[in-house]
Tab-separated table of C-alpha atoms in Angstrom:
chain	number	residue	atom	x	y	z
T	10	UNK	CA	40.303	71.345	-29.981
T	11	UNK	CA	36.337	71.618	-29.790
T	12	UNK	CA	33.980	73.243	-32.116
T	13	UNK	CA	33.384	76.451	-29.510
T	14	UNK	CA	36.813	76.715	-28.129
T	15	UNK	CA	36.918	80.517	-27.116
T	16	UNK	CA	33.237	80.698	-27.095
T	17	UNK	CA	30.855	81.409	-23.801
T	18	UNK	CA	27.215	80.503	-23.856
T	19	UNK	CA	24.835	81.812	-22.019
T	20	UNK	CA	21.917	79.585	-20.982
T	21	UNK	CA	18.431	79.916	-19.201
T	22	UNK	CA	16.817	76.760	-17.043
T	23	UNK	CA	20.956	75.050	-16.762
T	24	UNK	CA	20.461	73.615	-13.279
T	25	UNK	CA	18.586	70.040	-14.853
T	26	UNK	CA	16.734	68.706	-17.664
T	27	UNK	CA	17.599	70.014	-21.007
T	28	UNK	CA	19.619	72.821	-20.380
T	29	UNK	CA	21.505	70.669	-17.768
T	30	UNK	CA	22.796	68.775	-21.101
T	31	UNK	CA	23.133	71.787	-22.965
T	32	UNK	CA	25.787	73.513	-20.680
T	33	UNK	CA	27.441	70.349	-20.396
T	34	UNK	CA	27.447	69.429	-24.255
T	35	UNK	CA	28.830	72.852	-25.535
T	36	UNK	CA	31.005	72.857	-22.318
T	37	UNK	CA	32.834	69.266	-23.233
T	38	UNK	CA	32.789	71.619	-26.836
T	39	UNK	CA	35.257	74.033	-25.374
T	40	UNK	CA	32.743	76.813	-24.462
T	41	UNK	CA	32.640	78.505	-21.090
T	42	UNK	CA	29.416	78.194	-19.418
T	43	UNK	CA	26.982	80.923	-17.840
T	44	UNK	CA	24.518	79.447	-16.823
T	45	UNK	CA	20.925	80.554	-14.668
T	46	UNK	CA	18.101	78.881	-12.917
T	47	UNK	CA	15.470	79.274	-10.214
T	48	UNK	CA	15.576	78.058	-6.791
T	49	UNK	CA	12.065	78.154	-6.242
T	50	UNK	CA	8.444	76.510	-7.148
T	51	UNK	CA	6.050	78.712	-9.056
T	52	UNK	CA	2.920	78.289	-7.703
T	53	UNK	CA	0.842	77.744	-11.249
T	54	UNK	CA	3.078	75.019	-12.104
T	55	UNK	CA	2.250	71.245	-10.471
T	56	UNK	CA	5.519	69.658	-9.951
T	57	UNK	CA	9.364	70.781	-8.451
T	58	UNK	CA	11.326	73.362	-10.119
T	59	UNK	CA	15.145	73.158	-9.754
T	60	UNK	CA	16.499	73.481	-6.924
T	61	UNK	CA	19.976	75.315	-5.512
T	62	UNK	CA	21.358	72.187	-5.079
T	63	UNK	CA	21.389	71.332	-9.064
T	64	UNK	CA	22.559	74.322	-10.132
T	65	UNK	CA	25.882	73.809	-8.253
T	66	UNK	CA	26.016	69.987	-9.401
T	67	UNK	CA	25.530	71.123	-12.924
T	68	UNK	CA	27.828	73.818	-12.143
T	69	UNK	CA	30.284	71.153	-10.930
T	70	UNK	CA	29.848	68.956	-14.131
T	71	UNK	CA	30.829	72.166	-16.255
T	72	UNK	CA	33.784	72.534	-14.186
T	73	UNK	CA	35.226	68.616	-14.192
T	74	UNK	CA	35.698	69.797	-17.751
T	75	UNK	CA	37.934	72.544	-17.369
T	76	UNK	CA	35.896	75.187	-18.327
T	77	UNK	CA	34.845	78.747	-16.272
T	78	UNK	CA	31.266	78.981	-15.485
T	79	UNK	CA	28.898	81.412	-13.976
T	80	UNK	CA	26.105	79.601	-12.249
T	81	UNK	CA	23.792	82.317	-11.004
T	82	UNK	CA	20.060	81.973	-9.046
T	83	UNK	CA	18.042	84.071	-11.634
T	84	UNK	CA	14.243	84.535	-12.567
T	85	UNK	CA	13.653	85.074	-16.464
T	86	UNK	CA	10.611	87.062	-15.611
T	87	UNK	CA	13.409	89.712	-13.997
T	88	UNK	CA	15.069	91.576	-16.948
T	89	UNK	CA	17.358	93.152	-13.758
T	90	UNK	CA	17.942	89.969	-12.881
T	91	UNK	CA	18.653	88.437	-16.593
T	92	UNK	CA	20.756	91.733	-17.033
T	93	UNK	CA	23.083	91.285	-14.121
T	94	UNK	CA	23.915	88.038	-14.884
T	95	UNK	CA	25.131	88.844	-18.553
T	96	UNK	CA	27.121	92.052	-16.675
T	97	UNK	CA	29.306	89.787	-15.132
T	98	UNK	CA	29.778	87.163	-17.764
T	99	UNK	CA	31.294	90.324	-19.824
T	100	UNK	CA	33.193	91.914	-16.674
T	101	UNK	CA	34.709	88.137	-16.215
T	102	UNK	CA	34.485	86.412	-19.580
T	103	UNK	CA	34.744	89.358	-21.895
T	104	UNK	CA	31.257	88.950	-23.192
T	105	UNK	CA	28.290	86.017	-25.095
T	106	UNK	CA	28.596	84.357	-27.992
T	107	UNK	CA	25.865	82.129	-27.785
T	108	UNK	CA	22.301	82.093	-25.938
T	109	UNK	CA	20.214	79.367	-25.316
T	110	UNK	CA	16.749	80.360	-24.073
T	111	UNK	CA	16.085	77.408	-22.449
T	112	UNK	CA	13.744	77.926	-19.286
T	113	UNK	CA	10.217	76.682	-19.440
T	114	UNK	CA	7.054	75.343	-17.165
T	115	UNK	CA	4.146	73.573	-18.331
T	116	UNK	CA	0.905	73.167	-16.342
T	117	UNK	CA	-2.214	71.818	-17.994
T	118	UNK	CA	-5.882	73.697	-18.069
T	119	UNK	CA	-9.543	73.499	-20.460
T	120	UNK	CA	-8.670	77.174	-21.118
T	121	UNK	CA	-12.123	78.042	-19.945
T	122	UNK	CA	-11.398	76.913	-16.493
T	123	UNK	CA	-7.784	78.227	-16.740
T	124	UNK	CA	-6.909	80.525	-13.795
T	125	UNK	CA	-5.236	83.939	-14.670
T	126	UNK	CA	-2.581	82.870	-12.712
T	127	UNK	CA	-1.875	79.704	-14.923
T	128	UNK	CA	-1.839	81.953	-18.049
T	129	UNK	CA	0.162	84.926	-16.991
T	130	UNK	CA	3.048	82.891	-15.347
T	131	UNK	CA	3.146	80.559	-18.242
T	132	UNK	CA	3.183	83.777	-20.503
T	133	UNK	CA	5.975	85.132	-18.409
T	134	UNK	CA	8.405	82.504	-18.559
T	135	UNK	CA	7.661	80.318	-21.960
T	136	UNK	CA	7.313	83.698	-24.225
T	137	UNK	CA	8.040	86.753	-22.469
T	138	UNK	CA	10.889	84.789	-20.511
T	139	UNK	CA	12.744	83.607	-23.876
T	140	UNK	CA	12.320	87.441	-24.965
T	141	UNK	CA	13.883	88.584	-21.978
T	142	UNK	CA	16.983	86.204	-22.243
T	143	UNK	CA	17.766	87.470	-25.974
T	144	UNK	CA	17.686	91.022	-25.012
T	145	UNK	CA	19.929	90.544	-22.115
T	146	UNK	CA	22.270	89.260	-24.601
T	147	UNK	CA	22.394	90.443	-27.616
T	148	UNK	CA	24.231	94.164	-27.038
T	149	UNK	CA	26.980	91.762	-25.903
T	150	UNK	CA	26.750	89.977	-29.149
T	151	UNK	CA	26.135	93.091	-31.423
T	152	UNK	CA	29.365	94.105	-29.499
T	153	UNK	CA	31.255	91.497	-30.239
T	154	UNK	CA	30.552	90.933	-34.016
T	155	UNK	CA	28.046	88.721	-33.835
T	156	UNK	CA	26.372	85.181	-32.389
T	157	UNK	CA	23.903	82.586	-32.299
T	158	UNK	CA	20.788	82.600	-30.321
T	159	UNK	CA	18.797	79.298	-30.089
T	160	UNK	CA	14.667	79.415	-28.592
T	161	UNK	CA	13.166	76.330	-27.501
T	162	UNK	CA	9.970	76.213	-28.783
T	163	UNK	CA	7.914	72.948	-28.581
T	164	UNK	CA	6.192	70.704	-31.061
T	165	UNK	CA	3.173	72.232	-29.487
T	166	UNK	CA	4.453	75.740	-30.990
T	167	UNK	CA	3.329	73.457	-33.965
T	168	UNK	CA	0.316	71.991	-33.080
T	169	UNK	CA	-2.280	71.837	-30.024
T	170	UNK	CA	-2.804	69.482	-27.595
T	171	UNK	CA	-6.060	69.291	-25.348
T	172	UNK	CA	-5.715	71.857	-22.319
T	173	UNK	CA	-2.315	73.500	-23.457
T	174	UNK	CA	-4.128	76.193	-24.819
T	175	UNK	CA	-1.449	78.844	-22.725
T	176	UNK	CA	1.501	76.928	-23.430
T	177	UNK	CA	0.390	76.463	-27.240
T	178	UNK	CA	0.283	80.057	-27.199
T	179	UNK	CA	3.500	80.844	-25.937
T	180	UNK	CA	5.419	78.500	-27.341
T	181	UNK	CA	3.671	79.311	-30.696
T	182	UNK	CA	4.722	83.212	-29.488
T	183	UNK	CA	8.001	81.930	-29.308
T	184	UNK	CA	8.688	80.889	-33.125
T	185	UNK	CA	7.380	84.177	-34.334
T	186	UNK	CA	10.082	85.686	-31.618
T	187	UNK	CA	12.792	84.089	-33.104
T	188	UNK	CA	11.788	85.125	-36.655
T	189	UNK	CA	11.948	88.253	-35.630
T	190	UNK	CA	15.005	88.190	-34.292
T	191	UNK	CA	16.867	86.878	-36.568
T	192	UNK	CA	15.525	89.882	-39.201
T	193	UNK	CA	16.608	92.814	-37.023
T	194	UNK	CA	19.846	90.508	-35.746
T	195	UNK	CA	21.064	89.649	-39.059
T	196	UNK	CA	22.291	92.841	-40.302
T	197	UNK	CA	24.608	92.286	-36.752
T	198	UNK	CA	25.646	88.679	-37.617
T	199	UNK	CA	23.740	87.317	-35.076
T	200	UNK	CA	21.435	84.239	-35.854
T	201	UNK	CA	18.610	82.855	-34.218
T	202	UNK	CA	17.239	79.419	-34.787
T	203	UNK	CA	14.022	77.818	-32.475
T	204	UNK	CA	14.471	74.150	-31.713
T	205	UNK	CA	10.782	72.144	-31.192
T	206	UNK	CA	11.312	69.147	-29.049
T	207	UNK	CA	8.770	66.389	-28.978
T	208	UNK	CA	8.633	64.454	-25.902
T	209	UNK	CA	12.105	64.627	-24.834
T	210	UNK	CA	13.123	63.124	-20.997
T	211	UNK	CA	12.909	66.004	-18.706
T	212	UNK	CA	11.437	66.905	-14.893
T	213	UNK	CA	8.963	68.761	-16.949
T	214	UNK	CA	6.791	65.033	-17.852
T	215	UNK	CA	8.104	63.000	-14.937
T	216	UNK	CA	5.146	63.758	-12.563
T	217	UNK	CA	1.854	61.864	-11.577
T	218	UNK	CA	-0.292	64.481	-13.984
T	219	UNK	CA	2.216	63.213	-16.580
T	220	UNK	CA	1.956	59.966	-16.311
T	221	UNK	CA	-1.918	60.208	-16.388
T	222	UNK	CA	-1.707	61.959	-19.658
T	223	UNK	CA	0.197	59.236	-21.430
T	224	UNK	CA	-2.316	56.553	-19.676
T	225	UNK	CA	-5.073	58.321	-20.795
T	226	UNK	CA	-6.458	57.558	-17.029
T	227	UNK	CA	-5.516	58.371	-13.497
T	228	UNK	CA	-3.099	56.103	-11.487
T	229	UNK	CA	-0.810	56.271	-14.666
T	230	UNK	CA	2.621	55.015	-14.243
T	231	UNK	CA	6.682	55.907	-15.404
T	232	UNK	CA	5.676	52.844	-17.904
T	233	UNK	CA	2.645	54.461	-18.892
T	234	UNK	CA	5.270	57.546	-20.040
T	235	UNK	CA	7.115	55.558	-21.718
T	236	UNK	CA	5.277	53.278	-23.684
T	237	UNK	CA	2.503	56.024	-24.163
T	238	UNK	CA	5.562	58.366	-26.101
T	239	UNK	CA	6.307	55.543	-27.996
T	240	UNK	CA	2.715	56.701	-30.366
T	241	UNK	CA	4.008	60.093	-30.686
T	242	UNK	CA	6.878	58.878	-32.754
T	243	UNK	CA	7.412	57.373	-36.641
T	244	UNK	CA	11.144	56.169	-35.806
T	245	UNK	CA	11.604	52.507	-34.636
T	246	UNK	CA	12.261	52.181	-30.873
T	247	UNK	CA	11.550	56.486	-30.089
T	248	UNK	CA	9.599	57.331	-26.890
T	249	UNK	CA	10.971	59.910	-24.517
T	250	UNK	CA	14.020	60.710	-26.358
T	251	UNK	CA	17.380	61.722	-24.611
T	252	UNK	CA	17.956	64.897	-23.580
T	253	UNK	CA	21.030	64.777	-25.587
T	254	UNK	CA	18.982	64.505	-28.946
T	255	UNK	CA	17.854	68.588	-28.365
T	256	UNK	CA	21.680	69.755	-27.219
T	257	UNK	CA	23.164	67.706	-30.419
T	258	UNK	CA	20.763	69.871	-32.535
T	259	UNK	CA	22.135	72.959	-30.642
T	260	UNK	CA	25.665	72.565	-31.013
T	261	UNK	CA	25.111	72.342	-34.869
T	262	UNK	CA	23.734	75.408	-34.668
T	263	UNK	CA	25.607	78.028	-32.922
T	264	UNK	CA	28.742	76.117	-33.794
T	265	UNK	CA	30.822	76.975	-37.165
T	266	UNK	CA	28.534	73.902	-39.023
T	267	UNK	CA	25.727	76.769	-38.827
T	268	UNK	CA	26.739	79.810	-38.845
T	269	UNK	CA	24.867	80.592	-42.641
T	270	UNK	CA	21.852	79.278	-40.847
T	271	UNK	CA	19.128	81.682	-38.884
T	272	UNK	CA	15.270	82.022	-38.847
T	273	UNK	CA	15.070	77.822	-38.909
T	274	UNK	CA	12.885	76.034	-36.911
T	275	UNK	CA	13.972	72.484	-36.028
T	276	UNK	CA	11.418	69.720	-34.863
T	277	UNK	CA	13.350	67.091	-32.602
T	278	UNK	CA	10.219	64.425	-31.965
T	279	UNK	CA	11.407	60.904	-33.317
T	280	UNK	CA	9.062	62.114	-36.546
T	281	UNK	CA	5.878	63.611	-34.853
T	282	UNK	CA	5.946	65.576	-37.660
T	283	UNK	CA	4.332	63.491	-40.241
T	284	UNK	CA	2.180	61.819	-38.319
T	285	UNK	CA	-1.433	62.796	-39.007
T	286	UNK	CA	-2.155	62.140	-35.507
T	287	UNK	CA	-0.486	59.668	-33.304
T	288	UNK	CA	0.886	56.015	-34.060
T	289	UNK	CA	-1.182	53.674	-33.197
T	290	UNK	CA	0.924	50.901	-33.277
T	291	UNK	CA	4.308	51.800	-33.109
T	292	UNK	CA	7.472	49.590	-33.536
T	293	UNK	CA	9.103	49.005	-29.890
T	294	UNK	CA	12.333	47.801	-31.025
């Protein structure tokens, strides 16, 4: 028996990354899986996007665990598309219970040389993206007694970091989004909780422009990454932590263990928190 036996989640960005270990973590959980991502670059952002391909692998992964899934190609900055998706999870499934609104970019800018194209698309999936995922399922929800929405936010929906000024703002946007939604959704049982990961290991910071951030240089390196997350954690031994860290936090929260808990946000950064700034000599291990 798992802790969302009977459940189906719902869940934005599934084909890698994070929400490649969410669908798989509440999946192994009992839950049925629909899951979304795009097939396409997005011509703001500097590295891949998912691809086709990963959907169907993650799709695959869902499946070794004997549990239905919807994997769909779908754009959170369509609402048609968003809305479609959900129609057929409750034509096939009967409905949501959960929603993860996991999709995100990032892309880094002085906001003053900042393109309009870098701030709109970053607008349009990081706030207006996550908005669009809870409305496509929460009639479902309201329908069906109730549920648990989780945001992911960022520990820059916290704080600022140099040229993040339009991710900053959106994930920022984000946090009061799920405050608001879980005021009007609690009268209809349905929670919503925003998770804020620090630097956790996704596609997202495993690019050259990452690596030069953590060097502080160009020509920075995987190592650079690594070590260079190391002095954004308190914890002994934290750099980029596992994926698994943010989905752990998840399952908590839409499972039974917290269902009296909505408007919470949730920091997941080996202690960022607390640091008043970065650590400049952290503990390796």
């Amino acid at each position: 028996m798992g802790s969302l036996d009977g459940k189906v989640a719902f869940i934005t960005g599934a084909a890698r990354g994070m929400g490649q270990s969410h669908a798989v973590t509440l999946a192994r959980e009992g839950a049925d899986i629909v899951m979304v991502d795009i097939s396409e670059n997005i011509g703001s952002v500097p590295y891949d996007l998912a691809t086709a391909e990963q959907l169907e692998q993650t799709r695959a992964e869902v499946e070794a665990l004997d549990r239905r899934v919807i994997a769909a190609n779908a754009d959170v900055r369509s609402q048609a598309q968003l809305d479609a998706v959900v129609a057929q999870a409750v034509d096939e499934f009967g409905g949501i219970d959960i929603c993860i609104a996991n999709a995100g970019i990032w892309s880094v800018a002085p906001y003053w040389e900042m393109s309009e194209e870098q701030w709109q698309e970053m607008i349009d999936v990081d706030l207006s993206g996550v908005w669009r995922t809870a409305k496509a399922a929460t009639p479902s929800m309201i329908e069906r007694g109730g549920g648990a929405i989780v945001l992911i936010s960022s520990v820059n929906g916290l704080e600022p970091n140099t040229n993040f000024a339009h991710y900053t703002s959106a994930k920022s946007g984000v946090i009061g989004l799920m405050k608001a939604i879980a005021f009007e959704g609690g009268p209809h049982n349905i929670r919503c909780n925003a998770i804020c990961p620090g630097v956790v290991d996704t596609p997202m910071n495993d690019w050259q422009g990452a690596y030069d951030l953590f060097a502080g240089k160009p020509g920075g390196t995987r190592e650079d990454r690594y070590y260079g997350a190391m002095h954004w954690s308190i914890l002994k031994g934290r750099g980029v932590l596992p994926r698994s860290a943010v989905s752990n936090a998840i399952l908590w929260m839409v499972a039974d263990t917290g269902a009296d808990v909505t408007g919470l946000v949730v920091p997941i950064d080996g202690g960022h928190g607390i640091l008043p700034g970065f650590n400049p000599e952290p503990v390796r291990s």
